[in-house]
Amino acid sequence: SDWSSDVCSSDLRGAEPAGGAQPASGGAHYQKDVVQNANREAGTRKNTRRKMPRRRIGGVPLAEPPRRKARPTKSFSLPPRHADNRRVFSYLRGRDIDPEIINHCIKHGLLYESAQHHNCVFVGFAGDRPAYAMQRGTLQDKRFVGEVVGSDKRYSFAVPMTPGDSPTLCVFESAIDALSYLTLLKQRGRDWRKANTLSLGGVGKEDRQLPPALSRYLKAAPHITRIVLCLDNDAPGRKAAAVLKELLRGYEVIDRPPARGKDYNDLLR
């Protein structure tokens, strides 16, 4: 019950002036004074509660915890395109990627050259909508790799754009490694268009759980039964492969790092 209303009702029921009798005149004024006094006391008590000093430790007032501001959701948009893809094509040819495979990716919107910095932009799709992009610099003296702000990691770069009929999925750390593998298939006379490849956009950030891109891919492609881990031949790549082998129980998992070099582009070159 409200503290002020309890005080008021108690005073109105049982309060009498000294001498045991209420004055014949002025009774209404008496009741009004009681109510006003009670309300004044209640208001003083409420104000006291609001103005209580902050807690102290050792005489020093505790700072009030800052209020967390809601982080705005960063929208995703692809970097503007350059008028052509000459620098991207030249850069990838310099890394021995097959020209037919480069043109295939450009034609299907999986790859293009950014307008401002002439980066390679590797695009991932959610259905027919771009939802992810990884940029890689084309300058030989400067190394730049980074995701576009707002990218959805579940939809990283994959060739083909949607899973093919093959029951095998080859998993790589980067888009260039995936394209290097497809180039190796072509060099060996195999049909590279039938292979399913997926780039994870790097490894090492997830703690004993499937990377979002791999988890989403396997849900979308229940016919996949065999997974070939083509991760880098370094400590992070080997650690990630060991973790994924444990997490992918129920699948046939093959750990196949490059036979030489750090990654599949090294193997190609």
mmCIF file of C-alpha atoms in Angstrom:
data_model
loop_
_atom_site.group_PDB
_atom_site.id
_atom_site.type_symbol
_atom_site.label_atom_id
_atom_site.label_comp_id
_atom_site.label_asym_id
_atom_site.label_seq_id
_atom_site.Cartn_x
_atom_site.Cartn_y
_atom_site.Cartn_z
ATOM 1 C CA SER A 1 0.000 0.000 0.000
ATOM 2 C CA ASP A 2 1.047 3.617 -0.551
ATOM 3 C CA TRP A 3 2.815 5.009 2.543
ATOM 4 C CA SER A 4 1.059 8.412 2.314
ATOM 5 C CA SER A 5 -2.444 6.933 2.098
ATOM 6 C CA ASP A 6 -1.808 4.747 5.187
ATOM 7 C CA VAL A 7 -0.807 7.789 7.231
ATOM 8 C CA CYS A 8 -3.808 9.776 6.052
ATOM 9 C CA SER A 9 -6.355 7.088 6.843
ATOM 10 C CA SER A 10 -4.903 6.459 10.301
ATOM 11 C CA ASP A 11 -5.014 10.163 11.217
ATOM 12 C CA LEU A 12 -8.561 10.608 9.937
ATOM 13 C CA ARG A 13 -9.917 7.641 11.881
ATOM 14 C CA GLY A 14 -8.326 8.022 15.297
ATOM 15 C CA ALA A 15 -6.913 11.530 15.761
ATOM 16 C CA GLU A 16 -8.559 13.735 18.457
ATOM 17 C CA PRO A 17 -7.449 17.059 19.873
ATOM 18 C CA ALA A 18 -6.181 17.358 23.455
ATOM 19 C CA GLY A 19 -9.036 17.102 25.953
ATOM 20 C CA GLY A 20 -10.695 14.200 24.144
ATOM 21 C CA ALA A 21 -13.240 16.228 22.139
ATOM 22 C CA GLN A 22 -12.994 17.571 18.621
ATOM 23 C CA PRO A 23 -13.828 21.321 18.320
ATOM 24 C CA ALA A 24 -17.386 21.978 17.222
ATOM 25 C CA SER A 25 -16.208 24.446 14.612
ATOM 26 C CA GLY A 26 -13.219 24.125 12.283
ATOM 27 C CA GLY A 27 -13.383 20.295 11.987
ATOM 28 C CA ALA A 28 -13.070 20.432 8.224
ATOM 29 C CA HIS A 29 -10.047 22.697 8.589
ATOM 30 C CA TYR A 30 -8.527 20.245 11.054
ATOM 31 C CA GLN A 31 -8.920 17.297 8.664
ATOM 32 C CA LYS A 32 -7.508 19.381 5.809
ATOM 33 C CA ASP A 33 -4.446 20.270 7.882
ATOM 34 C CA VAL A 34 -3.855 16.598 8.738
ATOM 35 C CA VAL A 35 -4.048 15.538 5.095
ATOM 36 C CA GLN A 36 -1.755 18.348 3.934
ATOM 37 C CA ASN A 37 0.784 17.552 6.655
ATOM 38 C CA ALA A 38 0.743 13.851 5.746
ATOM 39 C CA ASN A 39 1.135 14.577 2.041
ATOM 40 C CA ARG A 40 3.970 16.983 2.788
ATOM 41 C CA GLU A 41 5.780 14.315 4.827
ATOM 42 C CA ALA A 42 5.257 11.743 2.081
ATOM 43 C CA GLY A 43 6.576 14.120 -0.553
ATOM 44 C CA THR A 44 9.627 14.885 1.574
ATOM 45 C CA ARG A 45 10.303 11.173 1.969
ATOM 46 C CA LYS A 46 10.011 10.564 -1.812
ATOM 47 C CA ASN A 47 12.346 13.471 -2.557
ATOM 48 C CA THR A 48 14.823 12.114 -0.025
ATOM 49 C CA ARG A 49 14.796 8.758 -1.797
ATOM 50 C CA ARG A 50 15.538 10.411 -5.141
ATOM 51 C CA LYS A 51 18.407 12.494 -3.774
ATOM 52 C CA MET A 52 20.178 9.793 -1.769
ATOM 53 C CA PRO A 53 23.935 10.043 -2.318
ATOM 54 C CA ARG A 54 25.737 7.411 -4.331
ATOM 55 C CA ARG A 55 27.395 4.551 -2.499
ATOM 56 C CA ARG A 56 30.934 5.158 -1.388
ATOM 57 C CA ILE A 57 33.978 2.956 -0.899
ATOM 58 C CA GLY A 58 36.673 4.446 1.285
ATOM 59 C CA GLY A 59 34.984 7.840 1.098
ATOM 60 C CA VAL A 60 35.104 7.899 -2.700
ATOM 61 C CA PRO A 61 31.727 7.890 -4.485
ATOM 62 C CA LEU A 62 31.212 5.032 -6.924
ATOM 63 C CA ALA A 63 30.856 6.088 -10.517
ATOM 64 C CA GLU A 64 27.548 5.205 -12.082
ATOM 65 C CA PRO A 65 27.952 2.496 -14.750
ATOM 66 C CA PRO A 66 27.689 4.011 -18.243
ATOM 67 C CA ARG A 67 24.594 3.123 -20.167
ATOM 68 C CA ARG A 68 25.303 0.915 -23.137
ATOM 69 C CA LYS A 69 24.282 2.402 -26.411
ATOM 70 C CA ALA A 70 22.640 0.030 -28.845
ATOM 71 C CA ARG A 71 25.043 -0.681 -31.667
ATOM 72 C CA PRO A 72 23.510 0.251 -34.980
ATOM 73 C CA THR A 73 23.342 -2.567 -37.497
ATOM 74 C CA LYS A 74 25.825 -1.889 -40.260
ATOM 75 C CA SER A 75 24.213 -2.345 -43.633
ATOM 76 C CA PHE A 76 26.071 -4.207 -46.356
ATOM 77 C CA SER A 77 26.773 -2.750 -49.755
ATOM 78 C CA LEU A 78 29.312 -3.728 -52.380
ATOM 79 C CA PRO A 79 32.147 -1.285 -53.179
ATOM 80 C CA PRO A 80 31.568 0.636 -56.427
ATOM 81 C CA ARG A 81 32.791 -1.169 -59.536
ATOM 82 C CA HIS A 82 35.529 0.013 -61.824
ATOM 83 C CA ALA A 83 34.753 0.417 -65.512
ATOM 84 C CA ASP A 84 36.756 -2.721 -66.284
ATOM 85 C CA ASN A 85 38.544 -5.596 -64.535
ATOM 86 C CA ARG A 86 41.967 -5.331 -66.146
ATOM 87 C CA ARG A 87 44.006 -4.951 -62.950
ATOM 88 C CA VAL A 88 42.180 -7.791 -61.232
ATOM 89 C CA PHE A 89 42.642 -10.032 -64.249
ATOM 90 C CA SER A 90 46.342 -9.152 -64.468
ATOM 91 C CA TYR A 91 46.861 -9.712 -60.736
ATOM 92 C CA LEU A 92 45.236 -13.149 -60.736
ATOM 93 C CA ARG A 93 47.052 -14.194 -63.898
ATOM 94 C CA GLY A 94 50.233 -13.193 -62.085
ATOM 95 C CA ARG A 95 49.272 -15.745 -59.459
ATOM 96 C CA ASP A 96 48.760 -18.377 -62.186
ATOM 97 C CA ILE A 97 44.963 -18.574 -61.918
ATOM 98 C CA ASP A 98 43.538 -19.911 -65.193
ATOM 99 C CA PRO A 99 41.974 -17.156 -67.375
ATOM 100 C CA GLU A 100 38.848 -19.217 -68.090
ATOM 101 C CA ILE A 101 38.209 -19.537 -64.355
ATOM 102 C CA ILE A 102 38.783 -15.807 -63.799
ATOM 103 C CA ASN A 103 36.334 -14.907 -66.581
ATOM 104 C CA HIS A 104 33.795 -17.405 -65.239
ATOM 105 C CA CYS A 105 33.834 -15.689 -61.831
ATOM 106 C CA ILE A 106 33.571 -12.206 -63.386
ATOM 107 C CA LYS A 107 30.690 -13.272 -65.635
ATOM 108 C CA HIS A 108 28.670 -14.671 -62.717
ATOM 109 C CA GLY A 109 29.254 -11.678 -60.425
ATOM 110 C CA LEU A 110 31.579 -13.549 -58.075
ATOM 111 C CA LEU A 111 34.532 -11.286 -58.817
ATOM 112 C CA TYR A 112 35.150 -7.695 -59.960
ATOM 113 C CA GLU A 113 37.525 -4.747 -59.596
ATOM 114 C CA SER A 114 36.690 -1.968 -57.141
ATOM 115 C CA ALA A 115 36.631 1.591 -58.490
ATOM 116 C CA GLN A 116 38.625 3.454 -55.853
ATOM 117 C CA HIS A 117 41.502 1.133 -54.950
ATOM 118 C CA HIS A 118 41.351 -1.421 -57.801
ATOM 119 C CA ASN A 119 41.028 -4.291 -55.305
ATOM 120 C CA CYS A 120 39.860 -7.769 -56.157
ATOM 121 C CA VAL A 121 36.354 -8.095 -54.714
ATOM 122 C CA PHE A 122 35.293 -11.707 -54.102
ATOM 123 C CA VAL A 123 31.515 -11.846 -53.609
ATOM 124 C CA GLY A 124 29.361 -14.345 -51.720
ATOM 125 C CA PHE A 125 25.624 -14.684 -52.353
ATOM 126 C CA ALA A 126 22.519 -15.433 -50.314
ATOM 127 C CA GLY A 127 20.412 -16.822 -53.121
ATOM 128 C CA ASP A 128 20.708 -14.236 -55.885
ATOM 129 C CA ARG A 129 21.543 -11.380 -53.497
ATOM 130 C CA PRO A 130 25.143 -10.351 -52.640
ATOM 131 C CA ALA A 131 25.629 -10.750 -48.891
ATOM 132 C CA TYR A 132 29.381 -10.993 -48.406
ATOM 133 C CA ALA A 133 32.550 -9.569 -49.956
ATOM 134 C CA MET A 134 36.250 -10.025 -49.311
ATOM 135 C CA GLN A 135 38.689 -7.525 -50.807
ATOM 136 C CA ARG A 136 42.292 -8.229 -51.724
ATOM 137 C CA GLY A 137 44.722 -5.593 -52.918
ATOM 138 C CA THR A 138 46.312 -5.897 -56.337
ATOM 139 C CA LEU A 139 49.499 -3.946 -55.555
ATOM 140 C CA GLN A 140 52.559 -6.165 -55.303
ATOM 141 C CA ASP A 141 54.362 -3.986 -52.721
ATOM 142 C CA LYS A 142 51.365 -3.672 -50.371
ATOM 143 C CA ARG A 143 49.340 -6.535 -48.942
ATOM 144 C CA PHE A 144 45.713 -5.759 -48.154
ATOM 145 C CA VAL A 145 42.994 -8.252 -47.280
ATOM 146 C CA GLY A 146 39.728 -7.395 -45.562
ATOM 147 C CA GLU A 147 36.002 -8.066 -45.491
ATOM 148 C CA VAL A 148 33.576 -5.377 -46.592
ATOM 149 C CA VAL A 149 31.713 -3.854 -43.633
ATOM 150 C CA GLY A 150 28.409 -5.595 -42.934
ATOM 151 C CA SER A 151 29.394 -8.855 -44.663
ATOM 152 C CA ASP A 152 27.412 -11.896 -43.537
ATOM 153 C CA LYS A 153 30.027 -14.579 -42.832
ATOM 154 C CA ARG A 154 27.511 -17.323 -43.554
ATOM 155 C CA TYR A 155 27.654 -16.508 -47.254
ATOM 156 C CA SER A 156 31.349 -16.364 -48.061
ATOM 157 C CA PHE A 157 32.836 -16.888 -51.515
ATOM 158 C CA ALA A 158 31.945 -20.215 -53.160
ATOM 159 C CA VAL A 159 32.348 -21.665 -56.655
ATOM 160 C CA PRO A 160 29.860 -22.541 -57.974
ATOM 161 C CA MET A 161 27.516 -19.953 -56.474
ATOM 162 C CA THR A 162 25.102 -22.707 -55.411
ATOM 163 C CA PRO A 163 26.202 -26.259 -54.533
ATOM 164 C CA GLY A 164 26.550 -28.618 -57.469
ATOM 165 C CA ASP A 165 25.577 -32.282 -57.618
ATOM 166 C CA SER A 166 28.916 -33.624 -56.403
ATOM 167 C CA PRO A 167 28.811 -35.151 -52.894
ATOM 168 C CA THR A 168 32.250 -33.660 -52.166
ATOM 169 C CA LEU A 169 32.999 -30.175 -50.814
ATOM 170 C CA CYS A 170 36.532 -28.759 -50.797
ATOM 171 C CA VAL A 171 37.120 -26.144 -48.096
ATOM 172 C CA PHE A 172 39.793 -23.430 -48.280
ATOM 173 C CA GLU A 173 40.886 -20.478 -46.207
ATOM 174 C CA SER A 174 40.825 -17.950 -49.058
ATOM 175 C CA ALA A 175 39.151 -17.365 -52.407
ATOM 176 C CA ILE A 176 42.488 -17.425 -54.248
ATOM 177 C CA ASP A 177 43.252 -20.857 -52.783
ATOM 178 C CA ALA A 178 39.912 -22.120 -54.100
ATOM 179 C CA LEU A 179 40.626 -20.709 -57.570
ATOM 180 C CA SER A 180 44.126 -22.223 -57.439
ATOM 181 C CA TYR A 181 42.627 -25.641 -56.738
ATOM 182 C CA LEU A 182 40.216 -25.314 -59.659
ATOM 183 C CA THR A 183 43.147 -24.337 -61.882
ATOM 184 C CA LEU A 184 45.046 -27.460 -60.763
ATOM 185 C CA LEU A 185 42.028 -29.600 -61.635
ATOM 186 C CA LYS A 186 41.915 -28.100 -65.116
ATOM 187 C CA GLN A 187 45.643 -28.614 -65.607
ATOM 188 C CA ARG A 188 45.149 -32.283 -64.797
ATOM 189 C CA GLY A 189 42.401 -32.660 -67.363
ATOM 190 C CA ARG A 190 39.514 -32.811 -64.912
ATOM 191 C CA ASP A 191 36.228 -30.916 -65.188
ATOM 192 C CA TRP A 192 36.683 -28.081 -62.699
ATOM 193 C CA ARG A 193 33.060 -26.976 -63.148
ATOM 194 C CA LYS A 194 31.828 -30.057 -61.285
ATOM 195 C CA ALA A 195 33.833 -29.314 -58.128
ATOM 196 C CA ASN A 196 32.261 -27.660 -55.064
ATOM 197 C CA THR A 197 34.626 -25.187 -53.391
ATOM 198 C CA LEU A 198 34.091 -22.913 -50.383
ATOM 199 C CA SER A 199 36.307 -20.213 -48.888
ATOM 200 C CA LEU A 200 36.030 -19.668 -45.128
ATOM 201 C CA GLY A 201 37.527 -16.176 -45.310
ATOM 202 C CA GLY A 202 40.270 -17.193 -42.856
ATOM 203 C CA VAL A 203 40.411 -19.446 -39.781
ATOM 204 C CA GLY A 204 41.176 -19.150 -36.111
ATOM 205 C CA LYS A 205 38.350 -16.872 -34.940
ATOM 206 C CA GLU A 206 35.837 -19.573 -34.047
ATOM 207 C CA ASP A 207 36.266 -21.495 -30.798
ATOM 208 C CA ARG A 208 35.554 -25.172 -31.430
ATOM 209 C CA GLN A 209 32.508 -24.583 -33.574
ATOM 210 C CA LEU A 210 31.843 -24.839 -37.266
ATOM 211 C CA PRO A 211 32.619 -21.641 -39.175
ATOM 212 C CA PRO A 212 29.354 -19.908 -40.151
ATOM 213 C CA ALA A 213 30.012 -20.363 -43.878
ATOM 214 C CA LEU A 214 30.585 -24.106 -43.576
ATOM 215 C CA SER A 215 27.637 -24.654 -41.242
ATOM 216 C CA ARG A 216 25.246 -22.796 -43.559
ATOM 217 C CA TYR A 217 26.611 -24.534 -46.679
ATOM 218 C CA LEU A 218 26.098 -28.027 -45.254
ATOM 219 C CA LYS A 219 22.536 -27.214 -44.219
ATOM 220 C CA ALA A 220 21.803 -25.957 -47.731
ATOM 221 C CA ALA A 221 23.436 -29.008 -49.350
ATOM 222 C CA PRO A 222 22.379 -32.166 -47.452
ATOM 223 C CA HIS A 223 23.710 -34.326 -50.299
ATOM 224 C CA ILE A 224 27.301 -33.469 -49.276
ATOM 225 C CA THR A 225 28.846 -36.514 -47.596
ATOM 226 C CA ARG A 226 32.578 -35.926 -48.107
ATOM 227 C CA ILE A 227 34.526 -32.867 -46.973
ATOM 228 C CA VAL A 228 38.107 -32.247 -48.070
ATOM 229 C CA LEU A 229 39.934 -29.798 -45.788
ATOM 230 C CA CYS A 230 42.391 -27.864 -47.981
ATOM 231 C CA LEU A 231 43.526 -25.467 -45.273
ATOM 232 C CA ASP A 232 46.936 -23.823 -45.026
ATOM 233 C CA ASN A 233 50.096 -25.672 -44.123
ATOM 234 C CA ASP A 234 50.856 -23.494 -41.094
ATOM 235 C CA ALA A 235 50.052 -23.677 -37.382
ATOM 236 C CA PRO A 236 46.606 -21.960 -37.543
ATOM 237 C CA GLY A 237 45.602 -24.039 -40.566
ATOM 238 C CA ARG A 238 46.686 -27.315 -38.986
ATOM 239 C CA LYS A 239 44.918 -26.478 -35.733
ATOM 240 C CA ALA A 240 41.716 -25.538 -37.549
ATOM 241 C CA ALA A 241 41.807 -28.761 -39.577
ATOM 242 C CA ALA A 242 42.155 -30.866 -36.409
ATOM 243 C CA VAL A 243 39.196 -29.095 -34.774
ATOM 244 C CA LEU A 244 37.016 -29.424 -37.875
ATOM 245 C CA LYS A 245 37.733 -33.145 -38.138
ATOM 246 C CA GLU A 246 36.275 -33.593 -34.651
ATOM 247 C CA LEU A 247 33.274 -31.365 -35.321
ATOM 248 C CA LEU A 248 32.417 -33.023 -38.647
ATOM 249 C CA ARG A 249 31.769 -36.504 -37.331
ATOM 250 C CA GLY A 250 29.188 -38.162 -39.512
ATOM 251 C CA TYR A 251 30.938 -36.931 -42.665
ATOM 252 C CA GLU A 252 33.830 -38.488 -44.489
ATOM 253 C CA VAL A 253 36.556 -35.945 -43.731
ATOM 254 C CA ILE A 254 39.859 -35.849 -45.607
ATOM 255 C CA ASP A 255 42.638 -33.560 -44.419
ATOM 256 C CA ARG A 256 44.571 -32.538 -47.518
ATOM 257 C CA PRO A 257 46.928 -29.582 -47.000
ATOM 258 C CA PRO A 258 49.120 -28.628 -49.982
ATOM 259 C CA ALA A 259 51.890 -31.106 -50.657
ATOM 260 C CA ARG A 260 54.372 -28.197 -50.637
ATOM 261 C CA GLY A 261 54.249 -24.540 -49.756
ATOM 262 C CA LYS A 262 51.925 -22.750 -47.359
ATOM 263 C CA ASP A 263 48.711 -22.854 -49.395
ATOM 264 C CA TYR A 264 47.225 -24.069 -52.663
ATOM 265 C CA ASN A 265 48.397 -20.997 -54.556
ATOM 266 C CA ASP A 266 51.958 -21.861 -53.540
ATOM 267 C CA LEU A 267 51.346 -25.394 -54.775
ATOM 268 C CA LEU A 268 50.034 -24.066 -58.095
ATOM 269 C CA ARG A 269 53.006 -21.790 -58.639
#
